[in-house]
mmCIF file of C-alpha atoms in Angstrom:
data_model
loop_
_atom_site.group_PDB
_atom_site.id
_atom_site.type_symbol
_atom_site.label_atom_id
_atom_site.label_comp_id
_atom_site.label_asym_id
_atom_site.label_seq_id
_atom_site.Cartn_x
_atom_site.Cartn_y
_atom_site.Cartn_z
ATOM 1 C CA LEU A 1 81.538 90.652 99.575
ATOM 2 C CA ILE A 2 82.086 88.195 102.360
ATOM 3 C CA LEU A 3 85.250 88.383 104.435
ATOM 4 C CA THR A 4 87.132 85.114 104.183
ATOM 5 C CA VAL A 5 88.421 84.001 107.537
ATOM 6 C CA ILE A 6 90.725 81.026 107.584
ATOM 7 C CA PHE A 7 91.816 79.429 110.801
ATOM 8 C CA LEU A 8 95.364 78.162 110.850
ATOM 9 C CA VAL A 9 95.385 75.472 113.454
ATOM 10 C CA VAL A 10 98.974 75.211 114.532
ATOM 11 C CA ALA A 11 100.703 76.578 117.576
ATOM 12 C CA LEU A 12 103.781 78.072 115.975
ATOM 13 C CA GLY A 13 105.255 75.771 113.413
ATOM 14 C CA ILE A 14 104.060 74.909 109.964
ATOM 15 C CA SER A 15 106.293 71.847 110.050
ATOM 16 C CA ALA A 16 104.962 70.749 113.448
ATOM 17 C CA TRP A 17 101.889 69.091 111.945
ATOM 18 C CA GLY A 18 103.694 66.338 110.097
ATOM 19 C CA LYS A 19 102.089 64.309 107.330
ATOM 20 C CA GLU A 20 99.157 62.810 109.244
ATOM 21 C CA THR A 21 95.886 64.652 109.593
ATOM 22 C CA PRO A 22 95.051 65.148 113.284
ATOM 23 C CA SER A 23 92.121 63.100 114.583
ATOM 24 C CA TRP A 24 90.169 66.262 115.467
ATOM 25 C CA TRP A 25 90.399 67.721 111.947
ATOM 26 C CA PRO A 26 87.130 66.317 110.466
ATOM 27 C CA GLN A 27 85.025 67.629 113.353
ATOM 28 C CA ALA A 28 86.802 70.988 113.243
ATOM 29 C CA GLN A 29 86.122 71.243 109.498
ATOM 30 C CA LYS A 30 82.441 70.548 110.103
ATOM 31 C CA GLU A 31 82.232 73.221 112.819
ATOM 32 C CA ALA A 32 84.074 75.724 110.637
ATOM 33 C CA GLN A 33 81.732 75.149 107.733
ATOM 34 C CA GLN A 34 78.679 75.575 109.984
ATOM 35 C CA ASP A 35 80.090 78.849 111.316
ATOM 36 C CA GLY A 36 80.983 80.234 107.885
ATOM 37 C CA TYR A 37 84.756 79.985 107.814
ATOM 38 C CA ALA A 38 87.305 77.516 106.493
ATOM 39 C CA LEU A 39 90.301 75.715 107.899
ATOM 40 C CA THR A 40 93.624 75.525 106.170
ATOM 41 C CA THR A 41 96.495 73.143 106.588
ATOM 42 C CA PRO A 42 99.983 74.310 107.447
ATOM 43 C CA GLN A 43 101.010 73.403 103.901
ATOM 44 C CA GLU A 44 98.254 75.615 102.465
ATOM 45 C CA ALA A 45 99.372 78.443 104.735
ATOM 46 C CA GLN A 46 102.923 78.061 103.433
ATOM 47 C CA VAL A 47 101.590 78.362 99.876
ATOM 48 C CA LEU A 48 99.836 81.576 100.919
ATOM 49 C CA TYR A 49 103.076 82.942 102.389
ATOM 50 C CA ASP A 50 104.964 82.012 99.230
ATOM 51 C CA SER A 51 102.324 83.568 96.933
ATOM 52 C CA GLY A 52 103.126 87.146 97.862
ATOM 53 C CA LYS A 53 99.402 87.929 98.152
ATOM 54 C CA ASP A 54 98.179 90.543 100.591
ATOM 55 C CA PHE A 55 96.807 88.757 103.648
ATOM 56 C CA LEU A 56 96.635 89.305 107.376
ATOM 57 C CA ILE A 57 97.941 86.710 109.772
ATOM 58 C CA LEU A 58 96.544 87.226 113.233
ATOM 59 C CA ASP A 59 97.886 85.558 116.368
ATOM 60 C CA VAL A 60 95.082 85.637 118.943
ATOM 61 C CA ARG A 61 97.104 84.246 121.849
ATOM 62 C CA PRO A 62 98.024 86.317 124.912
ATOM 63 C CA ASP A 63 100.818 88.795 124.274
ATOM 64 C CA TYR A 64 103.316 86.881 126.427
ATOM 65 C CA GLU A 65 102.870 83.833 124.180
ATOM 66 C CA TYR A 66 103.154 85.994 121.064
ATOM 67 C CA LYS A 67 106.362 87.548 122.396
ATOM 68 C CA SER A 68 107.863 84.097 122.979
ATOM 69 C CA GLY A 69 107.485 83.306 119.278
ATOM 70 C CA HIS A 70 105.038 83.757 116.431
ATOM 71 C CA LEU A 71 104.617 83.137 112.725
ATOM 72 C CA PRO A 72 106.339 85.576 110.371
ATOM 73 C CA GLN A 73 104.433 88.835 109.801
ATOM 74 C CA ALA A 74 101.782 87.911 112.390
ATOM 75 C CA GLU A 75 100.025 90.667 114.283
ATOM 76 C CA ASN A 76 98.908 90.013 117.839
ATOM 77 C CA PHE A 77 95.343 90.590 118.978
ATOM 78 C CA GLU A 78 94.461 88.624 122.084
ATOM 79 C CA ILE A 79 91.060 86.975 122.077
ATOM 80 C CA ASP A 80 89.929 84.915 125.025
ATOM 81 C CA LEU A 81 87.053 82.474 125.393
ATOM 82 C CA GLY A 82 84.828 85.127 126.943
ATOM 83 C CA ASP A 83 85.117 87.241 123.804
ATOM 84 C CA ARG A 84 83.217 84.590 121.856
ATOM 85 C CA LEU A 85 80.127 85.325 123.936
ATOM 86 C CA ASP A 86 80.444 89.022 124.663
ATOM 87 C CA MET A 87 83.187 91.198 123.190
ATOM 88 C CA LYS A 88 83.194 94.672 124.688
ATOM 89 C CA PRO A 89 82.454 97.460 122.165
ATOM 90 C CA GLU A 90 85.944 98.979 122.514
ATOM 91 C CA LYS A 91 87.619 95.646 121.871
ATOM 92 C CA LYS A 92 85.295 94.901 118.947
ATOM 93 C CA ALA A 93 86.171 98.260 117.372
ATOM 94 C CA ALA A 94 89.888 97.588 117.861
ATOM 95 C CA PHE A 95 89.456 94.121 116.317
ATOM 96 C CA GLU A 96 87.625 95.542 113.300
ATOM 97 C CA ASN A 97 90.370 98.155 112.946
ATOM 98 C CA THR A 98 93.013 95.410 113.010
ATOM 99 C CA LEU A 99 91.148 93.457 110.323
ATOM 100 C CA GLY A 100 91.000 96.517 108.093
ATOM 101 C CA SER A 101 88.445 97.641 105.557
ATOM 102 C CA ASP A 102 89.364 95.321 102.674
ATOM 103 C CA LYS A 103 86.612 92.692 102.773
ATOM 104 C CA ASN A 104 88.383 90.611 100.115
ATOM 105 C CA ARG A 105 91.686 90.191 101.938
ATOM 106 C CA GLN A 106 92.306 86.756 103.369
ATOM 107 C CA ILE A 107 92.700 86.614 107.107
ATOM 108 C CA VAL A 108 94.497 83.737 108.772
ATOM 109 C CA ILE A 109 93.810 83.460 112.482
ATOM 110 C CA TYR A 110 95.725 81.085 114.686
ATOM 111 C CA CYS A 111 95.996 80.189 118.334
ATOM 112 C CA ARG A 112 97.517 77.524 120.508
ATOM 113 C CA SER A 113 94.451 75.559 121.511
ATOM 114 C CA PHE A 114 91.951 76.035 118.638
ATOM 115 C CA ARG A 115 89.248 77.234 121.027
#
């Protein structure tokens, strides 16, 4: 079964988005679909939190940003732009370990800049 990866595109606050859809959202949705993942709104993420389902929320910002504040229950695993092109084998193994073996569990990944 395919691992569902959902990007949560907010810095640190589900309420920070407001009611208007950001201007970049349609293009980001298109890119996500082409790359095989989906985007979720802050409101949809709140529903996931409230559901009590087993999911992983992963903060991929640097640890100093994570330490300054993060979403509830988020784990930190720093990913930088260079990792998109060439993730070292040790880091890839650690990332896979963080994701876990359950291929059906939803994974919400968020960062500050959506890059």
